[in-house]
Amino acid sequence: MDTQKDLQFEPLADILLVDDTPANLKVLSEILKSSHYGVRAVPSGKMALKAVSLSAPDLILMDINMPDMNGYELCRKLKSSPDFGQIPVIFISALDDVEDKVNAFREGGVDFISKPFQIEEVLMRVKTHLTIRRLQTELEQKNQALETQVQQLQNLEHLRDILTSMIVHDLRIPLTGLSSNLELISDFTKQLPQPVKRFLRLARTSTQNLLGNINQLLELNRLEAGKKILDYSRFELRALLLEVLGSFEFQIQEQIVSVDYPSEPLWIEADQNLIQRVLLNLLGNAFRYTPFQGLISVNWKKTEDAFWLEVIDQGPGISEQYHQKIFEKFGQAEIKQNAKEMSSGLGLAFCKLAIEAHGGKIGVKSQAGQGCSLWFEIPAAAF
């Protein structure tokens, strides 16, 4: 093997040699310099500590048996230093007992070279540990960069949450007034034609839904912060579903979309307001993507262990790569089909937090082009 040729592209590294025998320092220096390494040589442990403090080397080769301070003591001092503890140390010694090698590794050495030196062995071990150290340094730098990016993203998200909260509060007041005014107007609509009454009713519903979305954003922030206390009550799920479907009265009456759901009533215990918002979001997602005259199916079942519900649509479906993304806050999932883009916004993120607050779980079963099933499950302990 042409070792020098193999190492010709190795970047220069600063190597510190520590040995009280000048002949050994000379031999090692010549071996390393011939392979384009930078070499500093010192004859004692004390001088080695000074050399390291002046300029930390990339690698240290040190003898074990030295006067005043042996190699074990020197290595121990280096490894206890926060500044120099990561410098790789290779022990060199005529001592070849297993116990000597074990002690070398115990004190923090990364390798052991026996005297007399074999040139290729020295060069390959040096190259190996310099490469390992370089990779460790690169990994540490990348980890530091990632930690910095994570902190920046967390700061940005915190700022976004503050701005969102301010906007929500500013929108809530006029929307509440608009909803109240529509409610007041509806009391004087007896003489109005039925179509006008109907559109007024739809306007009220839309305003209430928009106000509900604003309130949902506030609830989302409370859920994320762990400040939401669930208000459990016993309620009939089918009646709640019919109330939610009232928000989609226009689509249903115009036969734009049909909805199929169980005919039998089902009583459960949960936070009714949260479950109502979850149903509204899941159905809203289904109505948004189900094609004209398509079918939405709502299924549920209750066992001794859990309550389970799913909403199935006939939309374009969601590729598996987006199954987790759609439940993220402001998560985006693009579906390159029928020129549609799916934006999960806050709705499904809210659903995930609301269901998890009940001790449950939520998920999606879907493939691109094959519709979508959004489901959730609440454990029996919750009800």
CSV table of C-alpha atoms in Angstrom, one decimal, residues 100-356:
chain,number,residue,atom,x,y,z
A,100,ASP,CA,-1.2,-1.1,30.4
A,101,LYS,CA,-3.5,-0.9,27.4
A,102,VAL,CA,-6.6,-1.0,29.7
A,103,ASN,CA,-5.2,1.8,31.8
A,104,ALA,CA,-4.5,3.9,28.7
A,105,PHE,CA,-8.1,3.6,27.5
A,106,ARG,CA,-9.4,4.1,31.1
A,107,GLU,CA,-7.6,7.4,31.3
A,108,GLY,CA,-9.2,8.6,28.1
A,109,GLY,CA,-6.9,7.5,25.4
A,110,VAL,CA,-8.5,6.6,22.0
A,111,ASP,CA,-5.7,4.2,20.9
A,112,PHE,CA,-2.4,2.5,21.8
A,113,ILE,CA,0.7,2.1,19.6
A,114,SER,CA,3.5,-0.2,20.8
A,115,LYS,CA,7.2,0.5,20.4
A,116,PRO,CA,9.1,0.0,18.1
A,117,PHE,CA,7.0,1.9,15.7
A,118,GLN,CA,5.7,0.6,12.4
A,119,ILE,CA,5.4,3.5,10.0
A,120,GLU,CA,2.2,2.4,8.2
A,121,GLU,CA,0.6,1.6,11.5
A,122,VAL,CA,1.4,5.0,13.0
A,123,LEU,CA,0.1,6.8,9.9
A,124,MET,CA,-3.1,4.8,9.6
A,125,ARG,CA,-4.0,5.2,13.3
A,126,VAL,CA,-3.3,8.9,13.1
A,127,LYS,CA,-5.3,9.3,9.9
A,128,THR,CA,-8.2,7.3,11.5
A,129,HIS,CA,-8.5,9.3,14.6
A,130,LEU,CA,-8.0,12.7,12.8
A,131,THR,CA,-10.9,11.7,10.6
A,132,ILE,CA,-13.0,10.6,13.5
A,133,ARG,CA,-12.3,13.9,15.3
A,134,ARG,CA,-13.0,15.9,12.1
A,135,LEU,CA,-16.4,14.2,11.8
A,136,GLN,CA,-17.2,14.7,15.4
A,137,THR,CA,-16.4,18.4,15.1
A,138,GLU,CA,-18.6,18.7,12.0
A,139,LEU,CA,-21.4,16.9,13.8
A,140,GLU,CA,-21.1,19.2,16.8
A,141,GLN,CA,-21.2,22.3,14.5
A,142,LYS,CA,-24.2,21.0,12.7
A,143,ASN,CA,-25.9,20.2,16.0
A,144,GLN,CA,-25.2,23.7,17.2
A,145,ALA,CA,-26.5,25.2,13.9
A,146,LEU,CA,-29.7,23.1,14.3
A,147,GLU,CA,-30.1,24.2,17.9
A,148,THR,CA,-29.8,27.8,16.8
A,149,GLN,CA,-32.4,27.3,14.1
A,150,VAL,CA,-34.8,25.6,16.5
A,151,GLN,CA,-34.4,28.5,18.9
A,152,GLN,CA,-35.1,31.0,16.1
A,153,LEU,CA,-38.1,29.0,15.0
A,154,GLN,CA,-39.4,28.9,18.6
A,155,ASN,CA,-38.9,32.6,18.9
A,156,LEU,CA,-40.8,33.2,15.7
A,157,GLU,CA,-43.6,30.9,16.6
A,158,HIS,CA,-43.9,32.7,20.0
A,159,LEU,CA,-44.1,36.0,18.2
A,160,ARG,CA,-46.6,34.7,15.8
A,161,ASP,CA,-48.8,33.4,18.6
A,162,ILE,CA,-48.7,36.9,20.3
A,163,LEU,CA,-49.6,38.6,17.0
A,164,THR,CA,-52.4,36.0,16.4
A,165,SER,CA,-53.8,36.5,19.8
A,166,MET,CA,-53.9,40.3,19.3
A,167,ILE,CA,-55.6,40.0,15.9
A,168,VAL,CA,-58.1,37.5,17.3
A,169,HIS,CA,-59.1,39.8,20.1
A,170,ASP,CA,-59.4,42.7,17.7
A,171,LEU,CA,-61.7,40.6,15.4
A,172,ARG,CA,-63.8,39.1,18.1
A,173,ILE,CA,-65.5,42.4,19.2
A,174,PRO,CA,-66.9,43.5,15.8
A,175,LEU,CA,-67.9,39.9,14.9
A,176,THR,CA,-69.8,39.6,18.2
A,177,GLY,CA,-71.6,42.8,17.4
A,178,LEU,CA,-72.4,41.7,13.9
A,179,SER,CA,-73.8,38.4,15.1
A,180,SER,CA,-75.9,40.2,17.7
A,181,ASN,CA,-77.3,42.6,15.1
A,182,LEU,CA,-78.2,39.7,12.7
A,183,GLU,CA,-79.9,38.0,15.6
A,184,LEU,CA,-81.9,41.2,16.3
A,185,ILE,CA,-82.8,41.7,12.6
A,186,SER,CA,-84.1,38.1,12.5
A,187,ASP,CA,-86.8,39.0,15.0
A,188,PHE,CA,-88.3,41.4,12.5
A,189,THR,CA,-88.4,39.2,9.4
A,190,LYS,CA,-91.9,37.8,9.5
A,191,GLN,CA,-93.0,39.8,6.5
A,192,LEU,CA,-89.9,39.0,4.4
A,193,PRO,CA,-90.0,36.5,1.6
A,194,GLN,CA,-88.8,33.0,2.4
A,195,PRO,CA,-85.7,33.2,0.3
A,196,VAL,CA,-84.6,36.4,2.1
A,197,LYS,CA,-85.3,34.7,5.5
A,198,ARG,CA,-83.2,31.8,4.4
A,199,PHE,CA,-80.2,33.8,3.3
A,200,LEU,CA,-80.4,35.9,6.5
A,201,ARG,CA,-80.4,32.6,8.4
A,202,LEU,CA,-77.3,31.5,6.4
A,203,ALA,CA,-75.6,34.8,7.1
A,204,ARG,CA,-76.2,34.4,10.8
A,205,THR,CA,-74.8,30.8,10.6
A,206,SER,CA,-71.8,32.0,8.7
A,207,THR,CA,-71.1,34.8,11.1
A,208,GLN,CA,-71.5,32.4,14.1
A,209,ASN,CA,-69.1,30.0,12.4
A,210,LEU,CA,-66.6,32.7,11.8
A,211,LEU,CA,-66.9,33.8,15.4
A,212,GLY,CA,-66.5,30.1,16.4
A,213,ASN,CA,-63.3,30.0,14.4
A,214,ILE,CA,-62.0,33.0,16.3
A,215,ASN,CA,-62.9,31.4,19.6
A,216,GLN,CA,-61.4,28.2,18.3
A,217,LEU,CA,-58.0,29.9,17.8
A,218,LEU,CA,-58.2,31.1,21.4
A,219,GLU,CA,-59.0,27.6,22.6
A,220,LEU,CA,-56.1,26.3,20.5
A,221,ASN,CA,-53.7,28.5,22.3
A,222,ARG,CA,-55.1,27.4,25.7
A,223,LEU,CA,-54.8,23.8,24.7
A,224,GLU,CA,-51.2,24.2,23.6
A,225,ALA,CA,-50.4,26.0,26.8
A,226,GLY,CA,-52.1,23.3,28.9
A,227,LYS,CA,-54.4,25.9,30.4
A,228,LYS,CA,-57.7,24.4,29.1
A,229,ILE,CA,-59.8,22.6,31.8
A,230,LEU,CA,-62.2,20.2,30.2
A,231,ASP,CA,-65.9,20.6,31.0
A,232,TYR,CA,-67.3,17.1,30.9
A,233,SER,CA,-71.0,16.5,30.5
A,234,ARG,CA,-73.3,13.7,29.2
A,235,PHE,CA,-74.8,14.5,25.8
A,236,GLU,CA,-76.4,12.7,22.8
A,237,LEU,CA,-74.0,12.6,19.9
A,238,ARG,CA,-76.6,12.3,17.1
A,239,ALA,CA,-78.4,15.4,18.2
A,240,LEU,CA,-75.1,17.2,18.4
A,241,LEU,CA,-74.2,16.0,14.9
A,242,LEU,CA,-77.5,17.3,13.5
A,243,GLU,CA,-76.8,20.7,15.1
A,244,VAL,CA,-73.4,20.8,13.5
A,245,LEU,CA,-74.9,19.8,10.1
A,246,GLY,CA,-77.1,22.9,10.3
A,247,SER,CA,-74.0,24.9,9.4
A,248,PHE,CA,-74.0,23.1,6.1
A,249,GLU,CA,-77.7,23.5,5.4
A,250,PHE,CA,-77.2,25.1,2.0
A,251,GLN,CA,-75.0,22.4,0.6
A,252,ILE,CA,-77.3,19.7,1.9
A,253,GLN,CA,-80.6,21.2,0.8
A,254,GLU,CA,-79.2,22.0,-2.7
A,255,GLN,CA,-78.1,18.4,-2.9
A,256,ILE,CA,-74.6,19.5,-3.5
A,257,VAL,CA,-73.4,16.9,-1.1
A,258,SER,CA,-75.3,14.1,0.7
A,259,VAL,CA,-74.5,13.0,4.3
A,260,ASP,CA,-75.0,9.6,5.7
A,261,TYR,CA,-74.9,9.0,9.5
A,262,PRO,CA,-76.2,6.5,12.1
A,263,SER,CA,-79.9,6.6,12.8
A,264,GLU,CA,-79.6,5.4,16.5
A,265,PRO,CA,-78.9,7.9,19.3
A,266,LEU,CA,-75.6,7.5,21.2
A,267,TRP,CA,-74.9,9.0,24.6
A,268,ILE,CA,-71.3,9.9,25.6
A,269,GLU,CA,-69.5,11.9,28.2
A,270,ALA,CA,-66.9,14.5,27.1
A,271,ASP,CA,-66.4,18.2,26.7
A,272,GLN,CA,-69.4,18.9,24.5
A,273,ASN,CA,-68.1,22.3,23.2
A,274,LEU,CA,-64.8,20.7,22.1
A,275,ILE,CA,-66.4,17.7,20.5
A,276,GLN,CA,-68.8,20.0,18.6
A,277,ARG,CA,-65.8,22.0,17.3
A,278,VAL,CA,-64.1,18.8,16.3
A,279,LEU,CA,-67.1,17.6,14.4
A,280,LEU,CA,-67.5,21.0,12.7
A,281,ASN,CA,-63.8,20.9,11.6
A,282,LEU,CA,-63.9,17.3,10.4
A,283,LEU,CA,-67.2,17.9,8.5
A,284,GLY,CA,-66.0,21.2,7.1
A,285,ASN,CA,-63.0,19.5,5.7
A,286,ALA,CA,-65.2,16.8,4.1
A,287,PHE,CA,-67.6,19.3,2.6
A,288,ARG,CA,-64.7,21.3,1.2
A,289,TYR,CA,-63.2,18.5,-0.8
A,290,THR,CA,-66.2,16.2,-1.6
A,291,PRO,CA,-67.1,16.6,-5.3
A,292,PHE,CA,-70.6,17.8,-6.5
A,293,GLN,CA,-73.3,15.3,-5.5
A,294,GLY,CA,-70.7,13.3,-3.6
A,295,LEU,CA,-71.4,11.4,-0.3
A,296,ILE,CA,-70.0,12.1,3.2
A,297,SER,CA,-70.3,9.2,5.7
A,298,VAL,CA,-70.2,9.6,9.5
A,299,ASN,CA,-69.7,6.4,11.5
A,300,TRP,CA,-69.2,5.7,15.2
A,301,LYS,CA,-69.1,3.0,17.7
A,302,LYS,CA,-68.8,2.7,21.5
A,303,THR,CA,-67.3,-0.2,23.3
A,304,GLU,CA,-66.3,-0.8,27.0
A,305,ASP,CA,-62.9,0.6,26.2
A,306,ALA,CA,-63.4,3.5,23.9
A,307,PHE,CA,-65.6,5.7,21.7
A,308,TRP,CA,-64.6,5.9,18.0
A,309,LEU,CA,-65.9,8.2,15.2
A,310,GLU,CA,-64.8,8.7,11.6
A,311,VAL,CA,-65.8,11.1,8.8
A,312,ILE,CA,-65.3,9.7,5.3
A,313,ASP,CA,-65.4,11.9,2.2
A,314,GLN,CA,-65.0,11.3,-1.6
A,315,GLY,CA,-62.4,14.0,-2.1
A,316,PRO,CA,-59.0,13.8,-3.8
A,317,GLY,CA,-57.5,12.1,-0.8
A,318,ILE,CA,-54.2,12.9,1.0
A,319,SER,CA,-50.8,11.3,0.1
A,320,GLU,CA,-49.3,9.4,3.0
A,321,GLN,CA,-46.3,11.8,3.1
A,322,TYR,CA,-48.8,14.5,4.4
A,323,HIS,CA,-50.6,12.4,7.0
A,324,GLN,CA,-48.8,13.9,9.9
A,325,LYS,CA,-48.4,17.3,8.4
A,326,ILE,CA,-52.1,18.1,8.2
A,327,PHE,CA,-52.4,18.0,12.0
A,328,GLU,CA,-49.6,20.5,12.5
A,329,LYS,CA,-50.5,24.1,13.4
A,330,PHE,CA,-50.7,26.0,10.1
A,331,GLY,CA,-49.6,22.8,8.4
A,332,GLN,CA,-49.9,22.7,4.6
A,333,ALA,CA,-50.6,19.7,2.4
A,334,GLU,CA,-50.7,20.2,-1.3
A,335,ILE,CA,-52.6,17.7,-3.4
A,336,LYS,CA,-51.6,17.9,-7.1
A,337,GLN,CA,-54.9,16.7,-8.4
A,338,ASN,CA,-57.8,18.7,-10.0
A,339,ALA,CA,-55.7,21.8,-9.4
A,340,LYS,CA,-56.7,21.7,-5.7
A,341,GLU,CA,-54.5,22.7,-2.8
A,342,MET,CA,-55.4,21.5,0.7
A,343,SER,CA,-54.7,23.8,3.6
A,344,SER,CA,-55.3,22.2,7.0
A,345,GLY,CA,-54.9,25.7,8.6
A,346,LEU,CA,-55.7,25.5,12.3
A,347,GLY,CA,-58.8,23.2,12.1
A,348,LEU,CA,-57.1,19.8,12.3
A,349,ALA,CA,-54.4,21.1,14.6
A,350,PHE,CA,-57.2,22.1,17.0
A,351,CYS,CA,-58.9,18.7,16.6
A,352,LYS,CA,-55.6,16.9,17.5
A,353,LEU,CA,-55.1,19.0,20.7
A,354,ALA,CA,-58.8,18.7,21.6
A,355,ILE,CA,-58.8,14.9,21.3
A,356,GLU,CA,-55.5,14.5,23.0
